[in-house]
């Protein structure tokens, strides 16, 4: 399956409530065809994606595509968000790490199905906006931290699940080290331009990996990621 993760540009007015709701229902129907986990479906229903996209793109918030959120970054495609959350296999008690806060949308969905979410972001402006959005929506079990020199949040681990929403060239050892025994790491791995969405399950020192198919994410930068080209 090829899951394009990048969306285009465009600006427009805020849609009236009924067309907004219809668009949201369409998005949820599509997700129900690919995702079975009840908790995930509840979360996708509960979190309003239009609150996480720039005002000029609100009318496209429920399209199944990625959308630009500034700084060359994107909010992930909603189906991918649902699939990654399902792959994290959460049932309410877990501590979860997200790498790549972006708009905060994936963090909000994770916060709906886990006990606690720690999310790290390297771009200060995005982190501040995501933090404000989560607060405005009353989501208090997700903490937005700034990314440090070491990938992830080593001081806050170990985590029952780690969801990486930027592409890495390989599975980063640093993140495997922040995974609790029995935990799951969900991460796009491959080239800068296209990747495979992997789920790595840790049992003791053994790692089992499976693929959810092809995908396209913006690159993870810094340790464990790609070189920062300065753009
Ligand atoms: N999960 C986001 C989409 C994230 S796009 C959402 O739901 O909207 C990927 C994000 O990863 C970008 O915001 C980028 O700045 C961030 N990123 C890239 N490398 C990173 C790193 N090493 N640590 C933390 N964040 C990183």
PDB file of C-alpha atoms and ligand atoms in Angstrom:
ATOM      1  CA  UNK A   1       0.000   0.000   0.000  1.00  0.00           C
ATOM      2  CA  UNK A   2       1.315   3.450  -0.832  1.00  0.00           C
ATOM      3  CA  UNK A   3       0.325   6.104   1.639  1.00  0.00           C
ATOM      4  CA  UNK A   4       1.308   9.538   0.328  1.00  0.00           C
ATOM      5  CA  UNK A   5       1.939  11.743   3.308  1.00  0.00           C
ATOM      6  CA  UNK A   6       2.367  15.149   1.780  1.00  0.00           C
ATOM      7  CA  UNK A   7      -0.417  17.515   0.908  1.00  0.00           C
ATOM      8  CA  UNK A   8      -0.496  20.605  -1.231  1.00  0.00           C
ATOM      9  CA  UNK A   9      -1.036  24.239  -0.494  1.00  0.00           C
ATOM     10  CA  UNK A  10      -4.133  26.391  -0.650  1.00  0.00           C
ATOM     11  CA  UNK A  11      -6.089  28.864   1.378  1.00  0.00           C
ATOM     12  CA  UNK A  12      -9.762  29.440   1.858  1.00  0.00           C
ATOM     13  CA  UNK A  13     -12.558  30.341   4.201  1.00  0.00           C
ATOM     14  CA  UNK A  14     -13.756  28.380   7.217  1.00  0.00           C
ATOM     15  CA  UNK A  15     -16.525  26.063   5.987  1.00  0.00           C
ATOM     16  CA  UNK A  16     -20.020  26.228   7.490  1.00  0.00           C
ATOM     17  CA  UNK A  17     -20.680  23.778  10.309  1.00  0.00           C
ATOM     18  CA  UNK A  18     -22.695  21.202   8.337  1.00  0.00           C
ATOM     19  CA  UNK A  19     -20.169  20.878   5.506  1.00  0.00           C
ATOM     20  CA  UNK A  20     -17.423  20.689   8.125  1.00  0.00           C
ATOM     21  CA  UNK A  21     -19.246  17.837   9.878  1.00  0.00           C
ATOM     22  CA  UNK A  22     -19.875  16.000   6.602  1.00  0.00           C
ATOM     23  CA  UNK A  23     -16.200  16.242   5.689  1.00  0.00           C
ATOM     24  CA  UNK A  24     -15.242  14.928   9.123  1.00  0.00           C
ATOM     25  CA  UNK A  25     -17.660  12.003   8.750  1.00  0.00           C
ATOM     26  CA  UNK A  26     -16.115  11.162   5.366  1.00  0.00           C
ATOM     27  CA  UNK A  27     -12.659  11.110   6.930  1.00  0.00           C
ATOM     28  CA  UNK A  28     -13.893   8.839   9.738  1.00  0.00           C
ATOM     29  CA  UNK A  29     -15.556   6.434   7.268  1.00  0.00           C
ATOM     30  CA  UNK A  30     -12.305   6.065   5.365  1.00  0.00           C
ATOM     31  CA  UNK A  31     -10.416   5.383   8.599  1.00  0.00           C
ATOM     32  CA  UNK A  32     -12.977   2.753   9.679  1.00  0.00           C
ATOM     33  CA  UNK A  33     -12.188   0.803   6.508  1.00  0.00           C
ATOM     34  CA  UNK A  34      -8.552   0.377   7.567  1.00  0.00           C
ATOM     35  CA  UNK A  35      -8.507   0.553  11.359  1.00  0.00           C
ATOM     36  CA  UNK A  36     -10.393  -1.736  13.749  1.00  0.00           C
ATOM     37  CA  UNK A  37      -9.227  -0.688  17.240  1.00  0.00           C
ATOM     38  CA  UNK A  38     -12.245   0.871  19.033  1.00  0.00           C
ATOM     39  CA  UNK A  39     -10.100   3.130  21.197  1.00  0.00           C
ATOM     40  CA  UNK A  40      -8.360   4.525  18.132  1.00  0.00           C
ATOM     41  CA  UNK A  41     -11.635   5.117  16.297  1.00  0.00           C
ATOM     42  CA  UNK A  42     -13.025   6.899  19.380  1.00  0.00           C
ATOM     43  CA  UNK A  43      -9.918   9.073  19.506  1.00  0.00           C
ATOM     44  CA  UNK A  44     -10.144   9.966  15.820  1.00  0.00           C
ATOM     45  CA  UNK A  45     -13.757  10.997  16.403  1.00  0.00           C
ATOM     46  CA  UNK A  46     -12.942  12.981  19.524  1.00  0.00           C
ATOM     47  CA  UNK A  47      -9.985  15.034  18.278  1.00  0.00           C
ATOM     48  CA  UNK A  48     -10.979  17.863  15.885  1.00  0.00           C
ATOM     49  CA  UNK A  49      -8.285  17.872  13.171  1.00  0.00           C
ATOM     50  CA  UNK A  50      -9.299  21.352  11.987  1.00  0.00           C
ATOM     51  CA  UNK A  51      -8.018  22.817  15.273  1.00  0.00           C
ATOM     52  CA  UNK A  52      -4.488  21.695  14.344  1.00  0.00           C
ATOM     53  CA  UNK A  53      -4.197  23.097  10.808  1.00  0.00           C
ATOM     54  CA  UNK A  54      -3.423  26.721   9.894  1.00  0.00           C
ATOM     55  CA  UNK A  55      -6.579  28.871   9.657  1.00  0.00           C
ATOM     56  CA  UNK A  56      -6.287  29.254   5.880  1.00  0.00           C
ATOM     57  CA  UNK A  57      -6.385  25.481   5.401  1.00  0.00           C
ATOM     58  CA  UNK A  58      -9.299  24.671   7.737  1.00  0.00           C
ATOM     59  CA  UNK A  59     -11.566  23.870   4.799  1.00  0.00           C
ATOM     60  CA  UNK A  60      -9.196  21.041   3.859  1.00  0.00           C
ATOM     61  CA  UNK A  61      -8.647  19.716   7.378  1.00  0.00           C
ATOM     62  CA  UNK A  62     -10.582  16.477   6.813  1.00  0.00           C
ATOM     63  CA  UNK A  63      -9.065  15.527   3.474  1.00  0.00           C
ATOM     64  CA  UNK A  64      -6.983  12.387   3.681  1.00  0.00           C
ATOM     65  CA  UNK A  65      -3.696  14.102   3.022  1.00  0.00           C
ATOM     66  CA  UNK A  66      -0.891  15.847   4.823  1.00  0.00           C
ATOM     67  CA  UNK A  67      -1.090  19.654   5.027  1.00  0.00           C
ATOM     68  CA  UNK A  68       1.659  22.245   5.528  1.00  0.00           C
ATOM     69  CA  UNK A  69       1.912  23.665   9.051  1.00  0.00           C
ATOM     70  CA  UNK A  70       4.834  26.052   8.507  1.00  0.00           C
ATOM     71  CA  UNK A  71       8.605  25.703   8.621  1.00  0.00           C
ATOM     72  CA  UNK A  72       8.502  23.138   5.770  1.00  0.00           C
ATOM     73  CA  UNK A  73       6.739  20.661   8.082  1.00  0.00           C
ATOM     74  CA  UNK A  74       3.396  18.905   7.705  1.00  0.00           C
ATOM     75  CA  UNK A  75       0.543  17.571   9.809  1.00  0.00           C
ATOM     76  CA  UNK A  76       0.321  13.856   8.969  1.00  0.00           C
ATOM     77  CA  UNK A  77      -2.409  12.290   6.869  1.00  0.00           C
ATOM     78  CA  UNK A  78      -5.279  11.282   9.208  1.00  0.00           C
ATOM     79  CA  UNK A  79      -5.328   7.637   8.075  1.00  0.00           C
ATOM     80  CA  UNK A  80      -1.614   7.356   8.876  1.00  0.00           C
ATOM     81  CA  UNK A  81      -2.191   8.913  12.305  1.00  0.00           C
ATOM     82  CA  UNK A  82      -4.886   6.316  13.012  1.00  0.00           C
ATOM     83  CA  UNK A  83      -2.747   3.435  11.707  1.00  0.00           C
ATOM     84  CA  UNK A  84       0.298   4.476  13.729  1.00  0.00           C
ATOM     85  CA  UNK A  85      -1.825   4.812  16.856  1.00  0.00           C
ATOM     86  CA  UNK A  86      -3.340   1.355  16.281  1.00  0.00           C
ATOM     87  CA  UNK A  87       0.141  -0.099  15.743  1.00  0.00           C
ATOM     88  CA  UNK A  88       1.210   1.346  19.104  1.00  0.00           C
ATOM     89  CA  UNK A  89      -1.393  -1.054  20.641  1.00  0.00           C
ATOM     90  CA  UNK A  90      -2.534   1.132  23.538  1.00  0.00           C
ATOM     91  CA  UNK A  91      -5.293   0.434  26.024  1.00  0.00           C
ATOM     92  CA  UNK A  92      -5.176   3.305  28.448  1.00  0.00           C
ATOM     93  CA  UNK A  93      -2.386   2.692  30.935  1.00  0.00           C
ATOM     94  CA  UNK A  94       0.647   3.419  28.820  1.00  0.00           C
ATOM     95  CA  UNK A  95       3.328   6.070  28.745  1.00  0.00           C
ATOM     96  CA  UNK A  96       4.036   7.041  25.144  1.00  0.00           C
ATOM     97  CA  UNK A  97       6.773   9.051  23.476  1.00  0.00           C
ATOM     98  CA  UNK A  98       6.168  10.851  20.205  1.00  0.00           C
ATOM     99  CA  UNK A  99       9.140  12.206  18.254  1.00  0.00           C
ATOM    100  CA  UNK A 100       8.064  15.107  16.002  1.00  0.00           C
ATOM    101  CA  UNK A 101       5.225  17.069  17.659  1.00  0.00           C
ATOM    102  CA  UNK A 102       4.509  19.188  14.570  1.00  0.00           C
ATOM    103  CA  UNK A 103       0.947  20.480  14.980  1.00  0.00           C
ATOM    104  CA  UNK A 104       0.275  18.314  18.054  1.00  0.00           C
ATOM    105  CA  UNK A 105      -2.481  16.338  16.291  1.00  0.00           C
ATOM    106  CA  UNK A 106      -0.866  12.893  16.625  1.00  0.00           C
ATOM    107  CA  UNK A 107      -0.015  13.704  20.243  1.00  0.00           C
ATOM    108  CA  UNK A 108      -3.671  14.596  20.932  1.00  0.00           C
ATOM    109  CA  UNK A 109      -4.858  11.307  19.416  1.00  0.00           C
ATOM    110  CA  UNK A 110      -2.280   9.365  21.443  1.00  0.00           C
ATOM    111  CA  UNK A 111      -3.279  11.251  24.599  1.00  0.00           C
ATOM    112  CA  UNK A 112      -6.832  10.033  24.089  1.00  0.00           C
ATOM    113  CA  UNK A 113      -5.793   6.362  24.221  1.00  0.00           C
ATOM    114  CA  UNK A 114      -2.810   6.406  26.602  1.00  0.00           C
ATOM    115  CA  UNK A 115      -2.213   7.567  30.163  1.00  0.00           C
ATOM    116  CA  UNK A 116       0.587   9.987  29.392  1.00  0.00           C
ATOM    117  CA  UNK A 117       2.259  11.329  26.256  1.00  0.00           C
ATOM    118  CA  UNK A 118       5.637  13.013  26.048  1.00  0.00           C
ATOM    119  CA  UNK A 119       6.213  14.615  22.653  1.00  0.00           C
ATOM    120  CA  UNK A 120       9.444  16.234  21.458  1.00  0.00           C
ATOM    121  CA  UNK A 121       9.869  18.820  18.694  1.00  0.00           C
ATOM    122  CA  UNK A 122      12.996  20.566  17.396  1.00  0.00           C
ATOM    123  CA  UNK A 123      11.245  23.654  15.938  1.00  0.00           C
ATOM    124  CA  UNK A 124      10.410  26.062  18.764  1.00  0.00           C
ATOM    125  CA  UNK A 125       7.559  27.861  16.969  1.00  0.00           C
ATOM    126  CA  UNK A 126       5.778  24.569  16.220  1.00  0.00           C
ATOM    127  CA  UNK A 127       6.259  23.317  19.763  1.00  0.00           C
ATOM    128  CA  UNK A 128       4.784  26.493  21.241  1.00  0.00           C
ATOM    129  CA  UNK A 129       1.800  26.437  18.913  1.00  0.00           C
ATOM    130  CA  UNK A 130       1.149  22.730  19.567  1.00  0.00           C
ATOM    131  CA  UNK A 131       1.350  23.312  23.302  1.00  0.00           C
ATOM    132  CA  UNK A 132      -1.198  26.155  23.050  1.00  0.00           C
ATOM    133  CA  UNK A 133      -3.549  24.051  20.891  1.00  0.00           C
ATOM    134  CA  UNK A 134      -3.458  21.108  23.304  1.00  0.00           C
ATOM    135  CA  UNK A 135      -4.123  23.421  26.247  1.00  0.00           C
ATOM    136  CA  UNK A 136      -7.014  25.126  24.436  1.00  0.00           C
ATOM    137  CA  UNK A 137      -8.585  21.704  23.789  1.00  0.00           C
ATOM    138  CA  UNK A 138      -8.177  20.698  27.439  1.00  0.00           C
ATOM    139  CA  UNK A 139      -5.683  17.903  26.703  1.00  0.00           C
ATOM    140  CA  UNK A 140      -3.543  17.861  29.834  1.00  0.00           C
ATOM    141  CA  UNK A 141      -1.835  14.453  29.637  1.00  0.00           C
ATOM    142  CA  UNK A 142       0.461  15.392  26.739  1.00  0.00           C
ATOM    143  CA  UNK A 143       3.686  17.278  27.501  1.00  0.00           C
ATOM    144  CA  UNK A 144       5.504  19.094  24.667  1.00  0.00           C
ATOM    145  CA  UNK A 145       9.261  19.195  25.172  1.00  0.00           C
ATOM    146  CA  UNK A 146      11.988  20.695  23.072  1.00  0.00           C
ATOM    147  CA  UNK A 147      14.223  18.148  21.362  1.00  0.00           C
ATOM    148  CA  UNK A 148      17.669  17.966  22.950  1.00  0.00           C
ATOM    149  CA  UNK A 149      21.017  16.736  21.631  1.00  0.00           C
ATOM    150  CA  UNK A 150      19.968  13.125  22.240  1.00  0.00           C
ATOM    151  CA  UNK A 151      17.110  11.764  20.134  1.00  0.00           C
ATOM    152  CA  UNK A 152      13.834  11.199  21.996  1.00  0.00           C
ATOM    153  CA  UNK A 153      13.420  11.901  25.708  1.00  0.00           C
ATOM    154  CA  UNK A 154      15.970   9.667  27.475  1.00  0.00           C
ATOM    155  CA  UNK A 155      15.370  11.297  30.877  1.00  0.00           C
ATOM    156  CA  UNK A 156      11.638  10.497  30.733  1.00  0.00           C
ATOM    157  CA  UNK A 157      11.817   6.865  29.538  1.00  0.00           C
ATOM    158  CA  UNK A 158      11.312   4.003  29.323  1.00  0.00           C
ATOM    159  CA  UNK A 159       8.128   4.179  27.242  1.00  0.00           C
ATOM    160  CA  UNK A 160       5.550   1.490  26.492  1.00  0.00           C
ATOM    161  CA  UNK A 161       5.293   2.822  22.955  1.00  0.00           C
ATOM    162  CA  UNK A 162       7.262   5.256  20.802  1.00  0.00           C
ATOM    163  CA  UNK A 163       5.742   6.830  17.696  1.00  0.00           C
ATOM    164  CA  UNK A 164       8.138   8.648  15.364  1.00  0.00           C
ATOM    165  CA  UNK A 165       6.432  10.944  12.871  1.00  0.00           C
ATOM    166  CA  UNK A 166       9.517  11.826  10.833  1.00  0.00           C
ATOM    167  CA  UNK A 167      11.543   9.505   8.600  1.00  0.00           C
ATOM    168  CA  UNK A 168      14.786   7.886   9.768  1.00  0.00           C
ATOM    169  CA  UNK A 169      17.463   6.176   7.638  1.00  0.00           C
ATOM    170  CA  UNK A 170      17.582   3.219  10.078  1.00  0.00           C
ATOM    171  CA  UNK A 171      15.907   2.159  13.317  1.00  0.00           C
ATOM    172  CA  UNK A 172      17.680   4.433  15.843  1.00  0.00           C
ATOM    173  CA  UNK A 173      19.379   2.471  18.646  1.00  0.00           C
ATOM    174  CA  UNK A 174      18.800   5.430  20.958  1.00  0.00           C
ATOM    175  CA  UNK A 175      15.042   4.983  20.665  1.00  0.00           C
ATOM    176  CA  UNK A 176      15.155   1.216  21.061  1.00  0.00           C
ATOM    177  CA  UNK A 177      16.988   1.944  24.309  1.00  0.00           C
ATOM    178  CA  UNK A 178      14.059   4.114  25.483  1.00  0.00           C
ATOM    179  CA  UNK A 179      11.540   1.334  24.847  1.00  0.00           C
ATOM    180  CA  UNK A 180      10.230  -0.684  27.804  1.00  0.00           C
ATOM    181  CA  UNK A 181      10.382  -4.472  27.612  1.00  0.00           C
ATOM    182  CA  UNK A 182       7.276  -5.520  25.661  1.00  0.00           C
ATOM    183  CA  UNK A 183       7.046  -2.054  24.063  1.00  0.00           C
ATOM    184  CA  UNK A 184       6.413  -1.036  20.441  1.00  0.00           C
ATOM    185  CA  UNK A 185       8.302   1.438  18.265  1.00  0.00           C
ATOM    186  CA  UNK A 186       6.401   2.730  15.229  1.00  0.00           C
ATOM    187  CA  UNK A 187       8.696   4.484  12.752  1.00  0.00           C
ATOM    188  CA  UNK A 188       9.056   5.274   9.041  1.00  0.00           C
ATOM    189  CA  UNK A 189      12.439   3.966   7.877  1.00  0.00           C
ATOM    190  CA  UNK A 190      14.048   4.392   4.488  1.00  0.00           C
ATOM    191  CA  UNK A 191      15.250   7.157   2.199  1.00  0.00           C
ATOM    192  CA  UNK A 192      14.572  10.883   2.497  1.00  0.00           C
ATOM    193  CA  UNK A 193      11.888  10.686  -0.166  1.00  0.00           C
ATOM    194  CA  UNK A 194      10.090   7.432   0.652  1.00  0.00           C
ATOM    195  CA  UNK A 195      10.021   4.970   3.490  1.00  0.00           C
ATOM    196  CA  UNK A 196       8.444   1.880   4.953  1.00  0.00           C
ATOM    197  CA  UNK A 197       6.342   2.210   8.074  1.00  0.00           C
ATOM    198  CA  UNK A 198       7.831  -0.271  10.564  1.00  0.00           C
ATOM    199  CA  UNK A 199       6.578  -1.608  13.869  1.00  0.00           C
ATOM    200  CA  UNK A 200       9.383  -2.906  16.078  1.00  0.00           C
ATOM    201  CA  UNK A 201       8.287  -4.961  19.086  1.00  0.00           C
ATOM    202  CA  UNK A 202      10.809  -5.438  21.889  1.00  0.00           C
ATOM    203  CA  UNK A 203      10.881  -8.645  23.979  1.00  0.00           C
ATOM    204  CA  UNK A 204      13.909  -8.653  26.243  1.00  0.00           C
ATOM    205  CA  UNK A 205      16.826  -8.103  23.914  1.00  0.00           C
ATOM    206  CA  UNK A 206      14.944  -9.486  20.917  1.00  0.00           C
ATOM    207  CA  UNK A 207      13.330  -7.214  18.351  1.00  0.00           C
ATOM    208  CA  UNK A 208      10.559  -8.357  16.023  1.00  0.00           C
ATOM    209  CA  UNK A 209       9.761  -6.160  13.057  1.00  0.00           C
ATOM    210  CA  UNK A 210       6.832  -5.942  10.681  1.00  0.00           C
ATOM    211  CA  UNK A 211       5.938  -3.475   7.951  1.00  0.00           C
ATOM    212  CA  UNK A 212       2.692  -1.561   7.498  1.00  0.00           C
ATOM    213  CA  UNK A 213       3.636  -0.543   3.949  1.00  0.00           C
ATOM    214  CA  UNK A 214       5.111   2.405   2.097  1.00  0.00           C
ATOM    215  CA  UNK A 215       4.830   5.991   3.294  1.00  0.00           C
ATOM    216  CA  UNK A 216       6.324   9.487   2.922  1.00  0.00           C
ATOM    217  CA  UNK A 217       7.306  11.537   5.931  1.00  0.00           C
ATOM    218  CA  UNK A 218       9.443  14.635   6.325  1.00  0.00           C
ATOM    219  CA  UNK A 219      12.967  13.697   7.479  1.00  0.00           C
ATOM    220  CA  UNK A 220      13.999  13.210  11.084  1.00  0.00           C
ATOM    221  CA  UNK A 221      16.964  15.537  11.604  1.00  0.00           C
ATOM    222  CA  UNK A 222      19.969  15.211  13.876  1.00  0.00           C
ATOM    223  CA  UNK A 223      21.060  12.151  15.847  1.00  0.00           C
ATOM    224  CA  UNK A 224      19.602   8.953  14.367  1.00  0.00           C
ATOM    225  CA  UNK A 225      18.146  10.967  11.488  1.00  0.00           C
ATOM    226  CA  UNK A 226      19.313  12.677   8.320  1.00  0.00           C
ATOM    227  CA  UNK A 227      21.838  15.505   8.071  1.00  0.00           C
ATOM    228  CA  UNK A 228      20.220  18.922   8.498  1.00  0.00           C
ATOM    229  CA  UNK A 229      20.596  20.667   5.127  1.00  0.00           C
ATOM    230  CA  UNK A 230      19.675  23.932   6.755  1.00  0.00           C
ATOM    231  CA  UNK A 231      16.259  24.249   5.134  1.00  0.00           C
TER     232      UNK A 231
HETATM  233  N1  LIG B   1       3.170  14.460  14.373  1.00  0.00           N
HETATM  234  C1  LIG B   1       2.973  15.719  13.669  1.00  0.00           C
HETATM  235  C2  LIG B   1       3.597  15.723  12.297  1.00  0.00           C
HETATM  236  C3  LIG B   1       5.045  15.891  12.419  1.00  0.00           C
HETATM  237  S1  LIG B   1       6.002  16.320  10.991  1.00  0.00           S
HETATM  238  C4  LIG B   1       1.512  16.106  13.616  1.00  0.00           C
HETATM  239  O1  LIG B   1       0.649  15.336  14.060  1.00  0.00           O
HETATM  240  O2  LIG B   1       1.232  17.215  13.176  1.00  0.00           O
HETATM  241  C5  LIG B   1       7.574  15.876  11.684  1.00  0.00           C
HETATM  242  C6  LIG B   1       8.080  16.779  12.776  1.00  0.00           C
HETATM  243  O3  LIG B   1       9.273  16.216  13.281  1.00  0.00           O
HETATM  244  C7  LIG B   1       8.436  18.181  12.301  1.00  0.00           C
HETATM  245  O4  LIG B   1       7.699  19.129  13.018  1.00  0.00           O
HETATM  246  C8  LIG B   1       9.951  18.275  12.581  1.00  0.00           C
HETATM  247  O5  LIG B   1      10.342  19.571  12.997  1.00  0.00           O
HETATM  248  C9  LIG B   1      10.127  17.264  13.685  1.00  0.00           C
HETATM  249  N2  LIG B   1      11.470  16.716  13.851  1.00  0.00           N
HETATM  250  C10 LIG B   1      12.394  16.417  12.914  1.00  0.00           C
HETATM  251  N3  LIG B   1      13.507  15.898  13.480  1.00  0.00           N
HETATM  252  C11 LIG B   1      13.278  15.856  14.824  1.00  0.00           C
HETATM  253  C12 LIG B   1      14.048  15.418  15.953  1.00  0.00           C
HETATM  254  N4  LIG B   1      15.282  14.895  15.813  1.00  0.00           N
HETATM  255  N5  LIG B   1      13.490  15.530  17.194  1.00  0.00           N
HETATM  256  C13 LIG B   1      12.247  16.048  17.338  1.00  0.00           C
HETATM  257  N6  LIG B   1      11.489  16.485  16.307  1.00  0.00           N
HETATM  258  C14 LIG B   1      11.987  16.380  15.067  1.00  0.00           C
END
